[in-house]
Coordinates of N, CA and C in Angstrom, one line a residue:
Chain O
X1 N 11.6 14.9 4.7 CA 11.0 13.9 3.8 C 9.5 13.9 3.9
X2 N 8.8 13.1 3.0 CA 7.4 13.0 3.0 C 6.9 12.1 4.1
X3 N 5.8 12.5 4.7 CA 5.2 11.6 5.8 C 3.7 11.8 5.9
X4 N 3.1 10.8 6.4 CA 1.6 10.8 6.6 C 1.3 10.4 8.1
X5 N 0.5 11.1 8.7 CA 0.1 10.8 10.1 C -1.4 10.6 10.1
X6 N -1.8 9.4 10.6 CA -3.2 9.2 10.8 C -3.5 8.7 12.2
X7 N -4.8 8.8 12.5 CA -5.2 8.5 13.9 C -5.0 7.1 14.2
X8 N -4.6 6.8 15.5 CA -4.3 5.5 15.9 C -5.7 4.7 16.1
X9 N -5.6 3.5 15.8 CA -6.8 2.7 16.1 C -6.6 1.8 17.3
X10 N -7.4 0.8 17.4 CA -8.6 0.5 16.6 C -9.7 1.4 16.9
X11 N -10.6 1.6 15.9 CA -11.8 2.4 16.1 C -12.9 1.4 16.0
X12 N -13.8 1.4 17.1 CA -14.9 0.5 17.1 C -16.2 1.4 17.1
X13 N -17.0 1.1 16.1 CA -18.3 1.8 16.0 C -19.5 0.8 15.9
X14 N -20.6 1.3 16.2 CA -21.8 0.6 16.0 C -22.3 0.8 14.5
X15 N -23.0 -0.1 14.0 CA -23.5 0.0 12.6 C -24.4 1.3 12.5
X16 N -24.2 2.0 11.4 CA -24.9 3.2 11.1 C -24.3 4.4 11.8
X17 N -23.3 4.3 12.5 CA -22.6 5.4 13.1 C -21.8 6.2 12.1
X18 N -21.5 7.4 12.4 CA -20.7 8.3 11.6 C -19.2 8.0 11.8
X19 N -18.4 8.0 10.7 CA -17.0 7.6 10.8 C -16.2 8.8 10.3
X20 N -15.1 9.1 11.1 CA -14.1 10.0 10.7 C -12.8 9.4 11.1
X21 N -11.9 9.3 10.1 CA -10.5 8.9 10.4 C -9.6 10.1 9.9
X22 N -8.9 10.7 10.8 CA -8.1 11.8 10.5 C -6.8 11.5 9.8
X23 N -6.3 12.3 8.9 CA -5.1 12.1 8.2 C -4.5 13.5 7.9
X24 N -3.2 13.7 8.3 CA -2.5 14.9 7.9 C -1.2 14.4 7.2
X25 N -0.6 15.3 6.5 CA 0.6 15.0 5.7 C 1.6 16.1 5.7
X26 N 2.8 15.7 5.4 CA 3.9 16.7 5.0 C 4.5 16.2 3.8
X27 N 4.8 17.1 2.8 CA 5.3 16.6 1.5 C 6.3 17.7 1.0
X28 N 7.3 17.3 0.3 CA 8.3 18.2 -0.3 C 7.8 18.8 -1.5
X29 N 6.9 18.1 -2.2 CA 6.3 18.7 -3.4 C 4.8 18.8 -3.3
X30 N 4.1 18.7 -4.4 CA 2.6 18.8 -4.4 C 2.1 17.4 -4.6
X31 N 1.6 16.8 -3.5 CA 1.2 15.4 -3.5 C -0.2 15.1 -4.1
X32 N -0.3 13.9 -4.6 CA -1.7 13.3 -4.7 C -1.9 12.6 -3.4
X33 N -3.2 12.5 -3.0 CA -3.6 11.9 -1.8 C -4.5 10.7 -2.0
X34 N -4.4 9.7 -1.2 CA -5.1 8.5 -1.4 C -5.6 7.9 -0.1
X35 N -6.7 7.2 -0.1 CA -7.1 6.3 0.9 C -7.2 4.9 0.3
X36 N -6.5 3.9 1.0 CA -6.5 2.5 0.6 C -7.2 1.8 1.7
X37 N -7.8 0.7 1.4 CA -8.5 -0.2 2.4 C -8.0 -1.6 2.2
X38 N -7.7 -2.2 3.4 CA -7.2 -3.6 3.4 C -8.2 -4.4 4.2
X39 N -9.0 -5.3 3.5 CA -9.8 -6.2 4.2 C -9.0 -7.4 4.8
X40 N -9.5 -8.1 5.8 CA -8.7 -9.1 6.4 C -8.2 -10.2 5.4
X41 N -6.9 -10.4 5.5 CA -6.3 -11.4 4.6 C -6.2 -11.1 3.2
X42 N -6.4 -9.8 2.8 CA -6.3 -9.4 1.4 C -5.3 -8.3 1.2
X43 N -5.1 -8.0 0.0 CA -4.2 -6.9 -0.4 C -4.9 -5.6 -0.3
X44 N -4.2 -4.5 -0.7 CA -4.8 -3.2 -0.6 C -5.6 -2.8 -1.8
X45 N -6.7 -2.1 -1.6 CA -7.5 -1.6 -2.7 C -7.6 -0.1 -2.6
X46 N -7.6 0.5 -3.7 CA -7.8 2.0 -3.7 C -9.2 2.3 -3.3
X47 N -9.5 3.1 -2.3 CA -10.8 3.5 -1.9 C -11.2 4.8 -2.6
X48 N -10.3 5.8 -2.5 CA -10.6 7.0 -3.2 C -9.3 7.8 -3.3
X49 N -9.3 8.9 -4.1 CA -8.1 9.7 -4.3 C -8.5 11.1 -4.6
X50 N -7.5 12.0 -4.4 CA -7.7 13.4 -4.8 C -6.3 13.9 -5.3
X51 N -6.3 14.6 -6.4 CA -5.0 15.0 -6.9 C -4.6 16.5 -6.8
X52 N -5.6 17.3 -6.4 CA -5.3 18.7 -6.2 C -6.2 19.3 -5.1
X53 N -5.7 20.5 -4.6 CA -6.4 21.1 -3.5 C -7.9 21.3 -3.8
X54 N -8.7 21.0 -2.7 CA -10.1 21.2 -2.7 C -10.9 20.1 -3.5
X55 N -10.1 19.2 -4.1 CA -10.8 18.0 -4.8 C -11.4 17.2 -3.7
X56 N -12.5 16.6 -4.0 CA -13.2 15.6 -3.1 C -13.2 14.3 -3.8
X57 N -12.6 13.3 -3.1 CA -12.6 11.9 -3.6 C -13.8 11.2 -2.9
X58 N -14.5 10.4 -3.6 CA -15.6 9.6 -3.0 C -15.8 8.3 -3.7
X59 N -16.2 7.3 -2.8 CA -16.5 6.0 -3.3 C -17.2 5.2 -2.2
X60 N -18.2 4.4 -2.6 CA -18.9 3.5 -1.6 C -19.4 4.2 -0.4
X61 N -19.7 5.5 -0.5 CA -20.2 6.3 0.6 C -19.1 6.9 1.4
X62 N -17.9 6.7 1.1 CA -16.7 7.3 1.8 C -16.4 8.6 1.0
X63 N -15.9 9.6 1.8 CA -15.5 10.9 1.2 C -14.3 11.4 1.9
X64 N -13.4 12.1 1.1 CA -12.3 12.8 1.7 C -12.0 14.0 0.9
X65 N -11.7 15.2 1.5 CA -11.4 16.4 0.7 C -10.0 16.8 1.0
X66 N -9.3 17.1 -0.1 CA -7.9 17.6 -0.1 C -7.9 19.0 0.4
X67 N -7.4 19.2 1.6 CA -7.3 20.5 2.2 C -5.8 20.9 2.3
X68 N -5.4 21.8 1.4 CA -4.0 22.2 1.4 C -3.7 23.1 2.6
X69 N -4.6 23.9 2.9 CA -4.3 24.9 4.0 C -4.1 24.2 5.4
X70 N -4.7 23.0 5.6 CA -4.5 22.3 6.8 C -3.7 21.0 6.6
X71 N -3.2 20.8 5.4 CA -2.5 19.6 5.0 C -3.2 18.4 5.5
X72 N -4.5 18.2 5.2 CA -5.3 17.1 5.7 C -6.1 16.5 4.6
X73 N -6.5 15.2 4.9 CA -7.3 14.4 3.9 C -8.1 13.4 4.8
X74 N -9.0 13.9 5.6 CA -9.7 13.1 6.5 C -10.8 12.3 5.8
X75 N -10.9 11.0 6.2 CA -11.9 10.1 5.6 C -13.2 10.1 6.4
X76 N -14.3 10.2 5.7 CA -15.6 10.2 6.4 C -16.6 9.3 5.7
X77 N -17.5 8.8 6.5 CA -18.6 8.1 6.0 C -19.8 8.3 6.9
X78 N -21.0 8.6 6.4 CA -22.1 8.9 7.2 C -22.7 7.8 8.0
X79 N -22.6 6.6 7.4 CA -23.3 5.5 8.1 C -22.5 4.2 7.8
X80 N -21.8 3.7 8.7 CA -20.9 2.6 8.5 C -21.7 1.3 8.6
X81 N -21.2 0.3 7.9 CA -21.8 -1.1 7.9 C -20.7 -2.1 8.5
X82 N -21.2 -3.2 8.9 CA -20.3 -4.2 9.4 C -19.3 -4.6 8.3
X83 N -19.7 -4.6 7.1 CA -18.8 -4.9 5.9 C -17.7 -3.9 5.7
X84 N -17.7 -2.8 6.4 CA -16.7 -1.7 6.3 C -15.5 -2.0 7.2
X85 N -15.6 -3.1 8.1 CA -14.6 -3.4 9.0 C -13.3 -3.8 8.2
X86 N -12.2 -3.1 8.4 CA -11.0 -3.3 7.6 C -10.0 -2.3 8.2
X87 N -8.8 -2.3 7.6 CA -7.7 -1.4 8.0 C -7.7 -0.3 6.9
X88 N -7.7 0.9 7.2 CA -7.7 2.0 6.3 C -6.4 2.8 6.3
X89 N -5.8 3.0 5.2 CA -4.5 3.6 5.1 C -4.6 4.9 4.3
X90 N -4.1 6.0 4.8 CA -3.9 7.2 4.1 C -2.5 7.2 3.5
X91 N -2.4 7.7 2.3 CA -1.1 7.7 1.6 C -1.0 8.9 0.7
X92 N 0.2 9.2 0.4 CA 0.5 10.3 -0.6 C 1.6 9.8 -1.6
X93 N 1.5 10.5 -2.7 CA 2.5 10.2 -3.8 C 2.9 11.6 -4.4
X94 N 4.2 11.8 -4.6 CA 4.7 13.0 -5.2 C 5.3 12.7 -6.5
X95 N 4.8 13.3 -7.6 CA 5.4 13.0 -8.9 C 6.8 13.5 -8.9
X96 N 7.7 12.6 -9.5 CA 9.1 12.9 -9.5 C 9.8 12.3 -8.4
X97 N 9.1 11.7 -7.4 CA 9.7 11.0 -6.4 C 9.6 9.5 -6.6
X98 N 9.6 9.1 -7.9 CA 9.4 7.7 -8.3 C 8.0 7.3 -8.1
X99 N 7.1 8.3 -7.8 CA 5.7 8.0 -7.6 C 5.4 6.9 -6.6
X100 N 6.3 6.7 -5.7 CA 6.1 5.8 -4.6 C 5.0 6.3 -3.7
X101 N 4.3 5.4 -3.0 CA 3.3 5.7 -2.0 C 4.0 5.8 -0.7
X102 N 3.8 6.8 0.0 CA 4.2 6.9 1.4 C 2.9 6.8 2.3
X103 N 2.9 5.8 3.1 CA 1.7 5.4 3.9 C 1.7 5.9 5.3
X104 N 0.5 6.2 5.8 CA 0.3 6.3 7.2 C 0.4 4.9 7.9
X105 N 0.2 4.9 9.2 CA 0.4 3.7 9.9 C -0.9 2.7 9.9
X106 N -1.9 3.2 9.3 CA -3.1 2.4 9.1 C -4.0 2.6 10.4
X107 N -5.3 2.6 10.2 CA -6.3 2.6 11.3 C -7.3 1.5 11.1
X108 N -7.3 0.6 12.1 CA -8.2 -0.5 12.0 C -9.6 -0.1 12.5
X109 N -10.6 -0.4 11.7 CA -12.0 -0.1 11.9 C -12.8 -1.4 12.2
X110 N -13.5 -1.4 13.3 CA -14.4 -2.5 13.6 C -15.8 -2.0 13.7
X111 N -16.7 -2.5 13.0 CA -18.1 -2.1 13.1 C -18.9 -3.3 13.6
X112 N -19.6 -3.0 14.7 CA -20.4 -4.0 15.3 C -21.9 -3.7 15.2
X113 N -22.7 -4.8 15.2 CA -24.1 -4.7 15.1 C -24.7 -4.1 16.4
Chain F
X1 N -9.8 -12.4 -14.6 CA -8.4 -12.4 -14.7 C -7.8 -11.6 -13.5
X2 N -6.8 -12.2 -12.8 CA -6.2 -11.5 -11.7 C -5.2 -10.4 -12.3
X3 N -5.3 -9.2 -11.8 CA -4.5 -8.1 -12.4 C -3.1 -8.2 -11.9
X4 N -2.9 -8.3 -10.6 CA -1.5 -8.5 -10.1 C -1.5 -9.7 -9.2
X5 N -0.7 -10.7 -9.6 CA -0.6 -11.9 -8.8 C 0.8 -12.1 -8.2
X6 N 0.8 -12.8 -7.1 CA 2.0 -13.1 -6.4 C 2.0 -14.6 -6.1
X7 N 3.2 -15.2 -6.1 CA 3.4 -16.6 -5.6 C 4.7 -16.7 -4.9
X8 N 4.7 -17.4 -3.8 CA 3.6 -18.1 -3.2 C 2.7 -17.1 -2.3
X9 N 1.6 -17.5 -1.8 CA 0.8 -16.7 -0.9 C 1.4 -16.8 0.5
X10 N 1.9 -18.0 0.9 CA 2.5 -18.2 2.2 C 3.8 -18.9 2.0
X11 N 4.8 -18.5 2.8 CA 6.2 -19.0 2.7 C 6.7 -19.1 4.1
X12 N 7.0 -20.3 4.5 CA 7.6 -20.6 5.8 C 8.9 -21.2 5.6
X13 N 10.0 -20.6 6.2 CA 11.3 -21.1 6.0 C 12.2 -20.8 7.2
X14 N 13.4 -21.4 7.2 CA 14.3 -21.3 8.3 C 15.3 -20.2 8.1
X15 N 15.8 -19.7 9.1 CA 16.9 -18.6 9.1 C 18.0 -19.2 8.2
X16 N 18.6 -18.3 7.4 CA 19.8 -18.6 6.6 C 19.4 -19.1 5.2
X17 N 18.2 -19.5 5.0 CA 17.8 -19.9 3.7 C 17.7 -18.8 2.7
X18 N 17.6 -19.1 1.4 CA 17.4 -18.2 0.3 C 16.0 -18.5 -0.3
X19 N 15.2 -17.5 -0.5 CA 13.9 -17.7 -1.1 C 13.6 -16.6 -2.1
X20 N 12.6 -16.9 -3.0 CA 12.1 -15.9 -4.0 C 10.6 -15.8 -3.9
X21 N 10.2 -14.6 -4.2 CA 8.7 -14.3 -4.4 C 8.6 -13.8 -5.8
X22 N 7.5 -14.3 -6.4 CA 7.3 -13.8 -7.8 C 6.1 -12.9 -7.9
X23 N 6.1 -12.0 -8.8 CA 5.0 -11.1 -9.1 C 4.8 -10.9 -10.6
X24 N 3.6 -10.9 -11.0 CA 3.2 -10.7 -12.4 C 2.0 -9.8 -12.5
X25 N 2.1 -8.9 -13.4 CA 0.9 -8.1 -13.7 C 0.5 -8.1 -15.2
X26 N -0.8 -8.2 -15.4 CA -1.3 -8.3 -16.8 C -2.0 -7.0 -17.2
X27 N -1.7 -5.9 -16.6 CA -2.3 -4.6 -16.8 C -1.6 -3.8 -17.9
X28 N -0.4 -4.2 -18.3 CA 0.3 -3.4 -19.3 C 1.0 -2.2 -18.7
X29 N 1.2 -2.2 -17.3 CA 1.8 -1.1 -16.7 C 3.3 -1.1 -16.8
X30 N 3.9 0.1 -16.8 CA 5.4 0.1 -16.9 C 6.1 0.1 -15.6
X31 N 5.5 0.4 -14.5 CA 6.1 0.5 -13.2 C 5.6 -0.5 -12.2
X32 N 6.5 -1.1 -11.5 CA 6.1 -2.1 -10.5 C 6.9 -1.8 -9.2
X33 N 6.3 -2.2 -8.1 CA 6.9 -1.9 -6.7 C 6.8 -3.2 -5.9
X34 N 7.7 -3.2 -4.9 CA 7.6 -4.1 -3.7 C 7.5 -3.2 -2.5
X35 N 6.5 -3.6 -1.6 CA 6.3 -3.0 -0.3 C 6.4 -4.1 0.7
X36 N 6.8 -3.7 1.9 CA 6.9 -4.6 3.1 C 5.9 -4.1 4.1
X37 N 5.1 -5.0 4.6 CA 4.1 -4.7 5.7 C 4.5 -5.5 6.9
X38 N 4.9 -4.8 8.0 CA 5.3 -5.5 9.2 C 4.2 -5.9 10.1
X39 N 4.5 -6.5 11.2 CA 3.5 -7.1 12.1 C 2.5 -6.1 12.6
X40 N 2.9 -4.8 12.6 CA 2.0 -3.7 13.1 C 1.2 -3.1 11.9
X41 N 1.3 -3.7 10.8 CA 0.5 -3.3 9.6 C 1.2 -2.1 8.9
X42 N 2.4 -1.7 9.3 CA 3.0 -0.5 8.7 C 3.6 -0.9 7.3
X43 N 3.3 -0.1 6.3 CA 3.7 -0.4 4.9 C 4.8 0.5 4.5
X44 N 5.9 -0.1 3.9 CA 7.0 0.8 3.5 C 7.5 0.3 2.1
X45 N 7.8 1.3 1.3 CA 8.3 1.0 0.0 C 9.7 0.3 0.1
X46 N 10.0 -0.7 -0.8 CA 11.3 -1.3 -0.8 C 12.0 -0.9 -2.1
X47 N 11.3 -1.3 -3.2 CA 11.9 -1.1 -4.6 C 10.8 -0.6 -5.5
X48 N 11.3 0.0 -6.6 CA 10.5 0.3 -7.7 C 11.2 0.1 -9.0
X49 N 10.6 -0.5 -10.0 CA 11.2 -0.7 -11.3 C 10.3 0.0 -12.4
X50 N 10.9 0.6 -13.3 CA 10.2 1.2 -14.5 C 10.8 0.6 -15.7
X51 N 10.0 -0.1 -16.5 CA 10.5 -0.7 -17.7 C 11.8 -1.5 -17.5
X52 N 11.8 -2.3 -16.5 CA 12.9 -3.2 -16.1 C 14.1 -2.5 -15.5
X53 N 14.0 -1.2 -15.3 CA 15.1 -0.5 -14.6 C 14.8 -0.1 -13.2
X54 N 15.7 -0.3 -12.3 CA 15.5 0.1 -10.9 C 15.5 1.6 -10.8
X55 N 14.4 2.1 -10.2 CA 14.4 3.6 -9.9 C 14.3 4.0 -8.5
X56 N 13.9 3.0 -7.6 CA 13.8 3.3 -6.2 C 14.4 2.1 -5.5
X57 N 15.4 2.4 -4.6 CA 15.9 1.4 -3.6 C 15.9 2.1 -2.3
X58 N 15.0 1.8 -1.4 CA 14.8 2.5 -0.2 C 15.7 1.9 0.9
X59 N 17.0 2.0 0.8 CA 18.0 1.5 1.8 C 17.6 0.1 2.3
X60 N 17.3 -0.8 1.4 CA 17.0 -2.1 1.8 C 18.3 -2.9 1.8
X61 N 18.5 -3.8 2.8 CA 19.7 -4.6 2.9 C 20.0 -5.3 1.5
X62 N 21.3 -5.4 1.2 CA 21.6 -6.0 -0.1 C 21.3 -7.5 -0.1
X63 N 20.8 -8.1 1.0 CA 20.3 -9.5 0.9 C 19.1 -9.6 0.0
X64 N 18.4 -8.4 -0.2 CA 17.2 -8.4 -1.0 C 17.6 -8.0 -2.4
X65 N 17.3 -8.8 -3.4 CA 17.6 -8.4 -4.7 C 16.4 -8.6 -5.6
X66 N 15.9 -7.5 -6.1 CA 14.8 -7.5 -7.1 C 15.3 -7.8 -8.5
X67 N 14.5 -8.5 -9.2 CA 14.8 -8.8 -10.6 C 13.6 -8.6 -11.5
X68 N 13.8 -7.9 -12.6 CA 12.6 -7.7 -13.5 C 13.0 -8.2 -14.9
X69 N 12.6 -9.5 -15.2 CA 13.0 -10.0 -16.5 C 12.3 -9.3 -17.7
X70 N 11.1 -8.8 -17.4 CA 10.4 -8.0 -18.4 C 9.4 -7.1 -17.6
X71 N 8.8 -6.2 -18.3 CA 8.0 -5.1 -17.5 C 6.8 -5.7 -16.9
X72 N 6.4 -6.9 -17.2 CA 5.2 -7.5 -16.5 C 5.6 -8.3 -15.3
X73 N 6.9 -8.5 -15.0 CA 7.3 -9.3 -13.9 C 8.3 -8.6 -13.0
X74 N 8.1 -8.7 -11.7 CA 9.1 -8.2 -10.8 C 9.2 -9.2 -9.6
X75 N 10.4 -9.9 -9.6 CA 10.6 -10.9 -8.6 C 11.5 -10.4 -7.5
X76 N 11.3 -11.0 -6.3 CA 12.1 -10.5 -5.1 C 12.9 -11.7 -4.6
X77 N 14.2 -11.7 -4.6 CA 15.0 -12.8 -4.1 C 15.6 -12.3 -2.8
X78 N 15.5 -13.2 -1.7 CA 16.1 -12.8 -0.4 C 17.1 -13.9 0.0
X79 N 18.3 -13.4 0.2 CA 19.4 -14.3 0.7 C 19.5 -14.3 2.2
X80 N 20.0 -15.4 2.7 CA 20.3 -15.5 4.2 C 19.2 -14.9 5.0
X81 N 18.0 -15.5 4.9 CA 16.9 -14.9 5.6 C 17.1 -14.8 7.1
X82 N 16.5 -13.7 7.7 CA 16.6 -13.4 9.1 C 15.2 -13.4 9.7
X83 N 15.2 -13.5 11.0 CA 13.9 -13.5 11.7 C 13.1 -12.2 11.4
X84 N 13.8 -11.1 11.3 CA 13.2 -9.8 11.1 C 12.7 -9.6 9.7
X85 N 12.9 -10.6 8.8 CA 12.4 -10.5 7.4 C 10.9 -11.0 7.4
X86 N 10.5 -11.6 8.5 CA 9.1 -12.0 8.6 C 8.1 -10.8 8.4
X87 N 7.3 -10.9 7.4 CA 6.4 -9.8 7.1 C 5.5 -10.3 6.0
X88 N 4.6 -9.4 5.6 CA 3.8 -9.6 4.4 C 4.4 -8.7 3.3
X89 N 4.7 -9.3 2.1 CA 5.3 -8.5 1.0 C 4.3 -8.3 -0.1
X90 N 4.1 -7.1 -0.4 CA 3.1 -6.7 -1.5 C 3.8 -6.2 -2.7
X91 N 3.4 -6.8 -3.8 CA 3.8 -6.2 -5.1 C 2.7 -5.3 -5.6
X92 N 3.1 -4.3 -6.4 CA 2.1 -3.4 -6.9 C 2.5 -2.9 -8.3
X93 N 1.6 -2.6 -9.1 CA 1.9 -2.0 -10.4 C 1.2 -0.7 -10.6
X94 N 1.7 0.2 -11.4 CA 1.2 1.5 -11.5 C 0.9 2.0 -13.0
X95 N -0.2 2.6 -13.1 CA -0.6 3.2 -14.4 C 0.0 4.6 -14.5
X96 N 1.3 4.7 -15.0 CA 1.9 6.0 -15.1 C 1.5 6.8 -16.3
X97 N 0.7 6.2 -17.1 CA 0.2 6.9 -18.3 C -1.2 7.5 -18.1
X98 N -1.8 7.2 -16.9 CA -3.1 7.7 -16.7 C -3.4 8.2 -15.3
X99 N -4.0 7.4 -14.5 CA -4.5 7.8 -13.2 C -3.4 7.8 -12.1
X100 N -2.3 7.2 -12.3 CA -1.2 6.9 -11.3 C -1.7 6.1 -10.2
X101 N -2.8 5.4 -10.3 CA -3.3 4.5 -9.3 C -2.3 3.3 -9.2
X102 N -2.1 2.8 -8.0 CA -1.3 1.6 -7.9 C -2.2 0.4 -7.6
X103 N -2.0 -0.7 -8.2 CA -2.8 -1.9 -8.0 C -1.9 -2.9 -7.3
X104 N -2.5 -3.4 -6.2 CA -1.7 -4.3 -5.3 C -2.1 -5.8 -5.6
X105 N -1.0 -6.6 -5.4 CA -1.3 -8.0 -5.4 C -1.8 -8.4 -4.0
X106 N -2.1 -9.7 -3.8 CA -2.7 -10.2 -2.6 C -1.8 -10.4 -1.4
X107 N -0.5 -10.2 -1.7 CA 0.5 -10.3 -0.7 C 1.1 -11.7 -0.5
X108 N 2.3 -11.8 0.0 CA 3.0 -13.0 0.3 C 3.4 -12.9 1.8
X109 N 2.9 -13.8 2.6 CA 3.2 -13.8 4.0 C 4.4 -14.7 4.2
X110 N 5.5 -14.1 4.6 CA 6.8 -14.8 4.8 C 7.0 -14.9 6.3
X111 N 7.2 -16.1 6.7 CA 7.5 -16.4 8.1 C 8.9 -17.1 8.2
X112 N 9.8 -16.5 8.9 CA 11.2 -17.1 9.1 C 11.3 -17.6 10.5
X113 N 11.6 -18.9 10.6 CA 11.7 -19.5 11.9 C 13.1 -19.8 12.3

């Protein structure tokens, strides 16, 4: 079956530090890949996505590149802010599988001054 | 205007009771989902409906019964509530005609005592 593995948290960084959250996947078909963010007490928001190999998704300074050869979609940001503190979820969706999202376990990020 | 709304936001009830959670989307999407987020933040698909028809049922106990009166609404009824049903339930809708992005509601935190 389809699955997503992401690094365990929590991750604690100082403001302006570089962020990487690792994500790898296994899929029976050709998946689209997503990063969702959940701020405290809120629902999930799409942060970025990529639908084919070598695509780079980007938003709000965050980036992730769809690497088919390593089945990875690592999230990066060059300089984090306190407002980036949230839980980040890597997810995949395979067309024909009902388009459901299969999520990783989530990685909590805490950014301190 | 809220794109995906859920009611109630919080629900506290006793074991054995029956309760419903409502979800409405005003995005004109054809597909809607219910996800369950447990205490460790893990998200898992429960159901998916497309144009009022059930297309995904992820081995959820039959105490859970989704109902879609029209394509803008997907309600979740839970019979004989158990302690293990305590979680945050998220509704989502999907643009299957375009980006395939899923839009999430704010969540309903269910606490069974």
